[in-house]
Amino acid sequence: MLFAAAAAAAAAALSLAALAGAQSSVALGNATFVAPGVFPTAAFDSYYNNATATDEQPQPVVTNILTGQPFPLALTDPNNIPVNDTADPRTFPPSPLPPSLASPLVQSAFAQIVSIANPNNTGWGNNSNCARCLAGLEVAKALALASSQSVPTLAVELCNYFKISTTCEQTYGVLALGQVLAQVLAAADVAGYDGQNICNNFVSGAPCALPPPSPLNMTGYFAKPKPANATAPAPSGERVKVLHISDFHLDARYANGAEANCTTSQCCRANNNNVHSPDQVLLPAPRFGTFTCDVPYSLGLAALQAIPAVTGAAFDFTIFTGDLVSHDPENELSQSLIEYTEASLYSLYKKYLGSGPLYAAIGNHDSYNQAEDAPLALGDQLGQANLSTQFSWNYDTLAALWEADDWISSDVAAQARAHYGAYSVARPDGLRIITLNTDLWYKANYFNYINMTKSDPSGMLRFVADELQAAEDAGERAWIIGHVLSGWDGSNPLNNPTNLFYQIVDRYSPHVVAAIFFGHTHEDQFQIFYANNATNASAASAAAVAWIAPSITPLTNLNSGFRMYEVDGKTFDILDAHTWYTNVSTFPALDNQTAVGPTFHYEYNTRQAYGTNISWPATAPLNATWWHRVTEQFEQHPALVQQFTTYQGKSSVLSPNCTSDLCVAAKICYMRSGSAPLGKLCTQGFGSVQ
Ligand SMILES: *[C@@H]1O[C@H](CO)[C@@H](O)[C@H](O)[C@H]1NC(C)=O
Ligand SMILES: *[C@@H]1O[C@H](CO)[C@@H](O)[C@H](O)[C@H]1NC(C)=O
Ligand SMILES: *[C@@H]1O[C@H](CO)[C@@H](O)[C@H](O)[C@H]1NC(C)=O
Ligand SMILES: *[C@@H]1O[C@H](CO)[C@@H](O)[C@H](O)[C@H]1NC(C)=O
Ligand SMILES: *[C@@H]1O[C@H](CO)[C@@H](O)[C@H](O)[C@H]1NC(C)=O
Ligand SMILES: *[C@@H]1O[C@H](CO)[C@@H](O)[C@H](O)[C@H]1NC(C)=O
Ligand SMILES: *[C@@H]1O[C@H](CO)[C@@H](O)[C@H](O)[C@H]1NC(C)=O
Ligand SMILES: *[C@@H]1O[C@H](CO)[C@@H](O)[C@H](O)[C@H]1NC(C)=O
Ligand SMILES: *[C@@H]1O[C@H](CO)[C@@H](O)[C@H](O)[C@H]1NC(C)=O
Ligand SMILES: *[C@@H]1O[C@H](CO)[C@@H](O)[C@H](O)[C@H]1NC(C)=O
Ligand SMILES: *[C@@H]1O[C@H](CO)[C@@H](O)[C@H](O)[C@H]1NC(C)=O
Ligand SMILES: *[C@@H]1O[C@H](CO)[C@@H](O)[C@H](O)[C@H]1NC(C)=O
């Protein structure tokens, strides 16, 4: 029966371009691709195990580019997952007292915070929960300044006392986030704006209300005023192909047959079960992956083989909007696991995605500790240089990999090492690619809670503005590539940096900024930027659009997918977009056979899916004006929002519907929100289909 299915799929594999010339002006590949049932051993030079066996996933030998040494099997062995990594350096700010002498201080801080938190004790500030939380932070800060290495002990004791987590040591201990908390407490204005944000986002019950965005003074920010003739150039008629992939989330520790219906943390892992059924697996992890798990090598290679087959390959270049690494709990992560995954996946991208460079942005999972990246000014502020260089191991690794793959020059690699792994490339064809490390505006990065009123403490946005000015001066167009989206429902990014980013995008759109790209949500979405901070969102004021790519990982409840753009080879406007997916609900049936792997299908053509009622020449780009008119269609025809919602989850059988008036209105509002403050004005609760 499976052979019959494979034959039927092959018969259906007509060239899309031949099928409907109107759908595409460039040659696409086959409409459907059935991945081989056996792992392609040519993917890597050598393996620790039998790569074509079906009872376990392949374990390739991957080499650390900085040391030249192979990563040991023990790093990814699914049957013996390393925990509590002790090899990585821990970075604490300078302080006079070693932990051995600070035990009375820790106990005193603990007692004070418990007392402050007790609502029966009056006399703390104005006695509101927020004032109590800020007072508690001040006590913790005093400890951080006296004995920074004692902060993890205090954090774990408080976590246990207030029952914040069942895994306090693994999450806040000295081998996990403890060092980060010590640094942030030492540097942040915990009694003011920084503290209010910390108490809103990180303390259970959100004792402080989210403070409003800080006033933004743009006077003198830009080197030059916006030119009067700031319009996008006319189409050239030349088309090139650009691949967009995102959120790969390779799980090299995936265990076939392990519990896919686990109750906490990362499923499909030999060390994780369902507490209600500890002895019997309820939902065995299929060999090709499942809705609750990240990507096993078998699915990863199926997708990488499908990409050239269905797109027809020959990309001018590829963009990758971040997140290579799996969603492990903090104490199963390590620098080594990040470095391993970076080396493994970039080598596979190089091998399977063919011609043209790949431009990549760091995702929040591509760091250790997860989501953390520190502003370079931290070392100066606290008087210890290694606080500024504590993430250099990662930027150095990425820059070396990208340069070795011939995707960026040594000059650009040097820039990436010095700029948080982000860089700018002026391509000879007139496109400037500017990448961002969006951990520096991600809500979950504790380091962003230092100097929060400043909007750009890392200097990342100054860099973007300067690069866009250089592009304007040179008559170039620019693409901005990042991971965590700047807007949508506003639930992921921070207010101040994305409020500033929005003003920068407005200043350089539409004449310079041709498009923006993000990932992170795992879902197929978009967001529009308007002139004048969206005070009058209309087709006339629409200035730029961000495309948010579907993920390779099915986590959570999603299908796996990717996208290819047809791009004007001179203006770099997007002319058409094609999206493919594979149906994850079919994967269990692929176990116990090796004839076929997952089938990848053409999902939709963006112009055709949303544009049929819009008068728009076939040669005109899918720019912000077009997307705004799409949202007007969505207002008039709510069924189109349901169609959007189906694609949002990559046609997953598990995606909920969006048919209520409330949901339809909320989604249209997210589509029109390019910054966190704007997204937060929308009705919340409809952002995700997971
Ligand atoms: C690897 O596993 C496959 C599938 O079980 C088997 O056919 C093959 O003989 C194995 N190869 C080796 C070298 O054991
Ligand atoms: C606060 O006082 C009430 C009444 O005396 C008591 O029941 C409660 O346990 C106290 N709460 C705490 C946290 O001490
Ligand atoms: C890892 O740390 C946790 C928390 O301290 C502890 O419970 C666990 O036993 C440790 N595991 C190993 C293998 O050391
Ligand atoms: C805004 O910044 C400019 C230039 O730095 C400064 O001259 C002006 O006083 C600032 N305005 C406000 C309201 O702070
Ligand atoms: C705007 O005008 C300047 C100066 O004349 C010119 O160099 C530039 O190419 C024009 N830009 C556009 C987008 O027309
Ligand atoms: C998953 O586990 C939950 C209990 O944690 C159970 O209610 C549910 O039926 C299970 N689902 C499957 C598909 O096994
Ligand atoms: C398309 O499918 C045909 C028939 O299966 C195959 O021969 C051809 O190589 C495929 N094309 C691509 C680009 O994979
Ligand atoms: C925070 O702001 C102060 C005052 O401007 C500055 O000295 C310090 O370097 C800043 N620190 C960080 C981490 O941005
Ligand atoms: C989008 O393209 C149309 C058609 O070429 C053009 O009229 C419009 O000004 C463009 N919008 C933007 C924001 O560049
Ligand atoms: C695959 O084979 C195993 C072992 O025979 C069996 O338990 C399992 O149900 C089979 N899975 C499917 C999807 O047929
Ligand atoms: C969504 O609506 C479709 C069509 O009305 C229906 O078949 C499907 O079951 C619904 N899905 C959910 C999750 O409610
Ligand atoms: C843009 O609008 C948002 C939402 O009203 C607001 O919070 C923010 O301060 C505005 N930004 C500017 C620069 O006016």
XYZ file of N, CA, C and O in Angstrom, residues 303-442:
560
model
N 13.308 17.140 4.795
C 13.009 18.523 4.395
C 14.114 19.067 3.497
O 13.833 19.718 2.478
N 15.366 18.806 3.859
C 16.471 19.353 3.070
C 16.535 18.723 1.678
O 16.968 19.374 0.719
N 16.092 17.468 1.551
C 16.026 16.864 0.219
C 14.827 17.393 -0.557
O 14.859 17.511 -1.781
N 13.757 17.705 0.157
C 12.548 18.197 -0.516
C 12.756 19.605 -1.084
O 12.215 19.935 -2.149
N 13.533 20.427 -0.384
C 13.636 21.844 -0.780
C 14.079 22.012 -2.234
O 13.382 22.658 -3.025
N 15.219 21.429 -2.639
C 15.590 21.605 -4.054
C 14.592 20.939 -5.004
O 14.341 21.463 -6.102
N 14.006 19.821 -4.578
C 13.118 19.086 -5.478
C 11.846 19.870 -5.802
O 11.397 19.891 -6.945
N 11.251 20.520 -4.809
C 9.982 21.206 -5.074
C 10.162 22.648 -5.541
O 9.323 23.182 -6.270
N 11.254 23.272 -5.115
C 11.471 24.664 -5.524
C 12.132 24.754 -6.889
O 12.103 25.803 -7.538
N 12.793 23.656 -7.303
C 13.597 23.722 -8.513
C 14.988 24.295 -8.266
O 15.767 24.487 -9.201
N 15.293 24.573 -7.005
C 16.619 25.051 -6.556
C 17.090 26.285 -7.329
O 16.276 27.123 -7.698
N 18.394 26.387 -7.571
C 18.998 27.554 -8.248
C 18.651 28.857 -7.538
O 18.234 29.839 -8.159
N 18.842 28.875 -6.225
C 18.565 30.095 -5.464
C 19.672 31.108 -5.691
O 20.843 30.753 -5.682
N 19.288 32.359 -5.817
C 20.304 33.408 -5.808
C 20.994 33.421 -4.446
O 22.192 33.585 -4.350
N 20.166 33.287 -3.414
C 20.690 33.137 -2.059
C 19.565 32.636 -1.168
O 18.414 32.530 -1.602
N 19.947 32.294 0.070
C 18.990 31.765 1.051
C 19.036 32.650 2.287
O 20.102 33.151 2.648
N 17.878 32.837 2.933
C 17.898 33.484 4.244
C 17.374 32.498 5.287
O 16.436 31.735 5.032
N 18.035 32.507 6.418
C 17.639 31.639 7.541
C 17.386 32.541 8.742
O 18.299 33.227 9.206
N 16.151 32.553 9.236
C 15.798 33.499 10.300
C 15.881 32.878 11.702
O 15.111 33.248 12.591
N 16.832 31.958 11.889
C 17.227 31.588 13.242
C 16.505 30.433 13.898
O 15.460 29.975 13.457
N 17.098 29.980 14.984
C 16.722 28.838 15.818
C 17.082 27.514 15.157
O 16.272 26.892 14.449
N 18.294 27.091 15.450
C 18.813 25.800 15.004
C 18.597 24.729 16.070
O 18.427 23.560 15.772
N 18.647 25.152 17.347
C 18.806 24.221 18.471
C 17.442 23.826 19.037
O 16.470 24.586 18.952
N 17.396 22.636 19.650
C 16.155 22.098 20.219
C 15.762 22.826 21.510
O 16.571 23.513 22.124
N 14.497 22.616 21.925
C 13.929 23.314 23.089
C 14.251 22.565 24.386
O 13.340 22.171 25.123
N 15.526 22.346 24.672
C 15.886 21.595 25.874
C 15.690 22.425 27.135
O 15.797 23.648 27.099
N 15.457 21.732 28.276
C 15.491 22.470 29.543
C 16.899 23.012 29.788
O 17.879 22.470 29.266
N 16.970 24.069 30.592
C 18.236 24.797 30.782
C 19.393 23.865 31.169
O 20.509 24.017 30.678
N 19.132 22.875 32.024
C 20.278 22.090 32.521
C 20.694 20.971 31.562
O 21.642 20.251 31.835
N 20.000 20.816 30.447
C 20.472 19.881 29.420
C 21.209 20.618 28.300
O 21.735 20.003 27.380
N 21.203 21.937 28.375
C 21.907 22.733 27.366
C 23.352 22.952 27.788
O 23.709 22.797 28.947
N 24.165 23.335 26.814
C 25.563 23.666 27.083
C 26.083 24.411 25.864
O 25.471 24.373 24.791
N 27.208 25.076 26.028
C 27.827 25.702 24.858
C 28.067 24.644 23.791
O 27.870 24.889 22.604
N 28.501 23.454 24.214
C 28.820 22.406 23.236
C 27.607 22.020 22.397
O 27.741 21.774 21.200
N 26.443 21.928 23.028
C 25.265 21.529 22.245
C 24.922 22.606 21.212
O 24.506 22.296 20.092
N 25.105 23.864 21.579
C 24.846 24.951 20.625
C 25.848 24.848 19.463
O 25.473 24.890 18.282
N 27.137 24.701 19.823
C 28.185 24.642 18.799
C 28.002 23.429 17.882
O 28.190 23.514 16.662
N 27.633 22.300 18.472
C 27.386 21.079 17.690
C 26.273 21.322 16.667
O 26.403 21.005 15.487
N 25.173 21.878 17.135
C 24.012 22.049 16.257
C 24.317 23.065 15.158
O 23.915 22.888 14.001
N 25.040 24.124 15.524
C 25.429 25.117 14.516
C 26.299 24.469 13.434
O 26.061 24.645 12.230
N 27.287 23.684 13.866
C 28.191 23.043 12.891
C 27.430 22.042 12.031
O 27.601 21.989 10.802
N 26.570 21.263 12.656
C 25.833 20.237 11.927
C 24.907 20.856 10.881
O 24.945 20.502 9.697
N 24.074 21.793 11.317
C 23.063 22.313 10.385
C 23.666 23.202 9.303
O 23.238 23.143 8.152
N 24.659 24.031 9.654
C 25.220 24.849 8.571
C 25.925 23.982 7.535
O 25.907 24.300 6.343
N 26.517 22.849 7.950
C 27.119 21.963 6.942
C 26.033 21.347 6.059
O 26.210 21.200 4.848
N 24.903 21.023 6.661
C 23.806 20.453 5.855
C 23.213 21.508 4.917
O 22.880 21.216 3.762
N 23.054 22.740 5.412
C 22.540 23.805 4.541
C 23.461 23.965 3.336
O 23.018 24.118 2.197
N 24.769 23.950 3.619
C 25.740 24.140 2.542
C 25.593 23.015 1.509
O 25.621 23.254 0.304
N 25.389 21.806 2.005
C 25.358 20.646 1.114
C 24.054 20.569 0.317
O 24.067 20.221 -0.856
N 22.929 20.896 0.937
C 21.630 20.637 0.290
C 20.994 21.867 -0.353
O 20.131 21.720 -1.210
N 21.369 23.073 0.098
C 20.657 24.242 -0.416
C 21.372 24.867 -1.597
O 20.934 25.871 -2.149
N 22.485 24.273 -1.974
C 23.081 24.558 -3.266
C 23.623 25.962 -3.404
O 24.109 26.571 -2.460
N 23.508 26.459 -4.629
C 24.204 27.667 -5.035
C 23.775 28.865 -4.208
O 22.697 28.911 -3.641
N 24.617 29.871 -4.176
C 24.266 31.125 -3.525
C 24.574 31.092 -2.048
O 24.477 30.054 -1.405
N 24.916 32.254 -1.502
C 25.203 32.320 -0.070
C 23.946 32.170 0.780
O 22.827 32.339 0.292
N 24.155 31.848 2.039
C 23.070 31.839 3.008
C 23.365 32.931 4.035
O 24.489 33.030 4.523
N 22.370 33.764 4.308
C 22.498 34.815 5.313
C 21.633 34.426 6.505
O 20.460 34.094 6.340
N 22.237 34.460 7.702
C 21.549 33.906 8.869
C 21.466 34.907 10.003
O 22.349 35.750 10.172
N 20.406 34.791 10.782
C 20.263 35.566 12.015
C 20.245 34.590 13.187
O 19.702 33.488 13.081
N 20.826 35.009 14.299
C 20.830 34.188 15.519
C 19.414 34.118 16.083
O 18.721 35.132 16.165
N 19.003 32.914 16.486
C 17.723 32.767 17.165
C 17.926 32.685 18.672
O 19.053 32.475 19.147
N 16.837 32.825 19.418
C 16.985 32.796 20.876
C 17.429 31.435 21.376
O 18.009 31.329 22.452
N 17.186 30.380 20.611
C 17.661 29.055 21.035
C 19.099 28.785 20.618
O 19.639 27.736 20.940
N 19.694 29.709 19.888
C 21.063 29.514 19.425
C 22.041 30.218 20.349
O 23.032 30.813 19.912
N 21.763 30.197 21.639
C 22.654 30.818 22.608
C 22.601 29.974 23.875
O 21.715 29.138 24.057
N 23.581 30.180 24.741
C 23.580 29.507 26.039
C 24.168 30.466 27.046
O 25.264 30.943 26.843
N 23.384 30.792 28.098
C 22.040 30.331 28.400
C 21.062 30.750 27.303
O 21.221 31.795 26.687
N 20.040 29.936 27.150
C 19.041 30.163 26.126
C 18.499 31.592 26.212
O 18.193 32.081 27.295
N 18.410 32.252 25.047
C 17.842 33.609 24.883
C 18.733 34.720 25.424
O 18.382 35.886 25.326
N 19.871 34.391 26.018
C 20.687 35.427 26.646
C 21.752 35.942 25.680
O 22.419 35.167 24.986
N 21.899 37.243 25.627
C 23.005 37.914 24.958
C 23.178 39.240 25.678
O 22.189 39.923 25.940
N 24.433 39.599 26.003
C 24.663 40.749 26.877
C 25.126 41.962 26.091
O 25.901 41.822 25.142
N 24.668 43.178 26.485
C 25.157 44.393 25.824
C 26.655 44.553 26.069
O 27.150 44.262 27.160
N 27.364 45.036 25.061
C 28.819 45.152 25.167
C 29.234 46.124 26.273
O 30.328 46.033 26.808
N 28.330 47.055 26.621
C 28.672 48.059 27.638
C 28.730 47.465 29.046
O 29.192 48.126 29.984
N 28.298 46.224 29.212
C 28.195 45.670 30.565
C 29.553 45.573 31.254
O 29.667 45.834 32.457
N 30.587 45.195 30.491
C 31.920 45.071 31.089
C 32.405 46.391 31.656
O 32.934 46.450 32.771
N 32.204 47.463 30.902
C 32.602 48.796 31.367
C 31.806 49.183 32.610
O 32.350 49.690 33.581
N 30.500 48.942 32.519
C 29.650 49.387 33.630
C 30.063 48.718 34.940
O 30.099 49.355 35.985
N 30.344 47.405 34.875
C 30.642 46.687 36.119
C 32.142 46.496 36.333
O 32.554 45.842 37.295
N 32.940 47.046 35.424
C 34.376 47.031 35.641
C 35.031 45.667 35.506
O 35.953 45.328 36.246
N 34.543 44.870 34.565
C 35.170 43.550 34.360
C 34.966 43.152 32.903
O 33.849 42.860 32.478
N 36.060 43.135 32.144
C 35.951 43.027 30.691
C 35.236 41.766 30.226
O 34.533 41.779 29.212
N 35.408 40.636 30.946
C 34.829 39.394 30.413
C 33.297 39.382 30.455
O 32.664 38.497 29.896
N 32.696 40.396 31.083
C 31.239 40.493 31.027
C 30.786 40.915 29.625
O 29.670 40.623 29.205
N 31.664 41.603 28.909
C 31.329 42.024 27.542
C 31.605 40.926 26.521
O 31.040 40.936 25.439
N 32.484 39.999 26.863
C 32.901 38.992 25.879
C 32.346 37.606 26.206
O 32.734 36.628 25.580
N 31.426 37.523 27.158
C 30.988 36.201 27.618
C 30.243 35.400 26.545
O 30.121 34.186 26.678
N 29.736 36.053 25.506
C 29.067 35.306 24.429
C 29.915 35.229 23.165
O 29.433 34.779 22.124
N 31.168 35.651 23.258
C 32.015 35.662 22.059
C 32.247 34.264 21.495
O 32.421 34.109 20.284
N 32.286 33.244 22.368
C 32.449 31.868 21.867
C 31.423 31.574 20.771
O 31.727 30.889 19.792
N 30.204 32.122 20.933
C 29.130 31.833 19.977
C 29.311 32.652 18.693
O 29.221 32.122 17.585
N 29.575 33.956 18.857
C 29.753 34.808 17.673
C 30.971 34.333 16.875
O 30.950 34.340 15.633
N 32.031 33.906 17.584
C 33.240 33.423 16.902
C 32.939 32.138 16.116
O 33.410 31.962 14.989
N 32.168 31.253 16.729
C 31.829 29.990 16.056
C 31.003 30.261 14.805
O 31.295 29.728 13.724
N 29.974 31.093 14.954
C 29.095 31.360 13.807
C 29.860 32.059 12.687
O 29.747 31.677 11.508
N 30.650 33.066 13.052
C 31.392 33.804 12.025
C 32.333 32.860 11.284
O 32.460 32.930 10.053
N 32.976 31.953 12.031
C 33.908 31.006 11.389
C 33.162 30.064 10.452
O 33.632 29.769 9.339
N 32.008 29.574 10.866
C 31.234 28.657 10.021
C 30.767 29.366 8.751
O 30.886 28.831 7.641
N 30.217 30.566 8.904
C 29.680 31.293 7.739
C 30.798 31.643 6.760
O 30.622 31.576 5.543
N 31.953 32.006 7.317
C 33.071 32.353 6.441
C 33.612 31.101 5.750
O 33.890 31.122 4.540
N 33.726 29.996 6.506
C 34.242 28.752 5.913
C 33.316 28.249 4.810
O 33.767 27.613 3.853
N 32.024 28.535 4.932
C 31.074 28.117 3.899
C 31.046 29.098 2.728
O 30.233 28.935 1.804
N 31.868 30.137 2.810
C 31.964 31.106 1.712
C 30.703 31.946 1.555
O 30.387 32.419 0.463
N 29.982 32.123 2.629
C 28.747 32.914 2.572
C 29.021 34.383 2.873
O 28.285 35.260 2.423
N 30.029 34.638 3.709
C 30.413 36.022 4.018
C 31.931 36.136 3.930
O 32.641 35.142 4.085
N 32.401 37.368 3.688
C 33.842 37.603 3.574
C 34.472 37.660 4.960
O 33.769 37.730 5.978
N 35.792 37.683 5.007
C 36.452 37.746 6.319
C 36.173 39.083 6.999
O 36.078 39.154 8.223
N 36.003 40.167 6.219
C 35.656 41.452 6.827
C 34.294 41.392 7.512
O 34.100 41.915 8.616
N 33.344 40.783 6.803
C 31.995 40.686 7.369
C 32.007 39.752 8.577
O 31.333 40.003 9.587
N 32.815 38.686 8.500
C 32.929 37.772 9.645
C 33.478 38.515 10.863
O 33.016 38.312 11.996
N 34.435 39.396 10.629
C 34.999 40.173 11.743
C 33.916 41.063 12.353
O 33.834 41.239 13.580
N 33.079 41.633 11.483
C 31.974 42.469 11.968
C 31.011 41.630 12.821
O 30.558 42.071 13.877
N 30.710 40.407 12.362
C 29.793 39.544 13.113
C 30.371 39.216 14.491
O 29.647 39.186 15.487
N 31.682 38.977 14.557
C 32.301 38.673 15.852
C 32.143 39.848 16.821
O 31.979 39.657 18.012
N 32.208 41.071 16.265
C 32.189 42.266 17.112
C 30.781 42.795 17.382
O 30.596 43.627 18.255
N 29.779 42.318 16.601
C 28.423 42.889 16.690
C 27.383 41.844 17.050
O 26.375 41.707 16.348
N 27.626 41.070 18.082
C 26.591 40.146 18.570
C 26.204 39.101 17.520
O 25.048 38.654 17.472
N 27.111 38.735 16.628
C 26.776 37.749 15.600
C 25.969 38.334 14.454
O 25.537 37.599 13.570
N 25.757 39.654 14.453
C 24.993 40.301 13.381
C 25.946 41.048 12.454
O 27.072 41.378 12.846
N 25.492 41.310 11.236
C 26.393 41.924 10.260
C 25.597 42.567 9.138
O 24.368 42.434 9.057
N 26.319 43.257 8.263
C 25.712 43.862 7.085
C 26.578 43.515 5.873
O 27.799 43.594 5.942
N 25.918 43.118 4.798
C 26.628 42.758 3.567
C 26.088 43.628 2.436
O 24.880 43.625 2.177
N 26.967 44.362 1.757
C 26.549 45.091 0.558
C 26.844 44.195 -0.642
O 27.991 44.040 -1.040
N 25.821 43.577 -1.181
C 26.016 42.649 -2.298
C 26.311 43.426 -3.581
O 25.831 44.545 -3.766
N 27.066 42.815 -4.486
C 27.396 43.526 -5.730
C 26.163 43.833 -6.587
O 26.198 44.750 -7.405
N 25.056 43.106 -6.359
C 23.860 43.354 -7.173
C 23.033 44.538 -6.668
O 21.977 44.844 -7.230
N 23.481 45.216 -5.598
C 22.767 46.407 -5.138
C 21.841 46.168 -3.958
O 21.113 47.068 -3.552
N 21.871 44.969 -3.386
C 21.070 44.687 -2.198
C 21.978 44.666 -0.977
O 23.026 44.012 -0.981
N 21.582 45.398 0.054
C 22.306 45.339 1.329
C 21.488 44.477 2.290
O 20.304 44.737 2.511
N 22.131 43.440 2.835
C 21.468 42.545 3.792
C 21.960 42.901 5.175
O 23.162 42.872 5.444
N 21.034 43.265 6.053
C 21.391 43.653 7.416
C 20.763 42.640 8.370
O 19.538 42.471 8.369
N 21.586 41.942 9.136
C 21.030 40.962 10.067
C 21.000 41.545 11.477
O 21.754 42.454 11.808
N 20.112 41.011 12.285
C 19.942 41.481 13.662
C 20.110 40.310 14.619
O 19.740 39.187 14.281
N 20.622 40.577 15.805
C 20.515 39.594 16.888
C 19.338 40.055 17.752
O 19.485 40.876 18.653
N 18.169 39.508 17.461
C 16.950 40.006 18.114
C 16.816 39.545 19.566
O 15.856 39.946 20.228
N 17.766 38.745 20.065
C 17.767 38.514 21.513
C 17.843 39.860 22.222
O 17.391 39.990 23.362
N 18.413 40.849 21.534
C 18.594 42.165 22.160
C 17.290 42.960 22.205
O 17.265 44.067 22.748
N 16.187 42.407 21.642
C 14.870 43.003 21.941
C 13.866 41.938 22.407
O 12.679 42.205 22.537
N 14.374 40.746 22.695
C 13.479 39.662 23.113
C 13.167 39.795 24.610
O 14.057 40.011 25.421
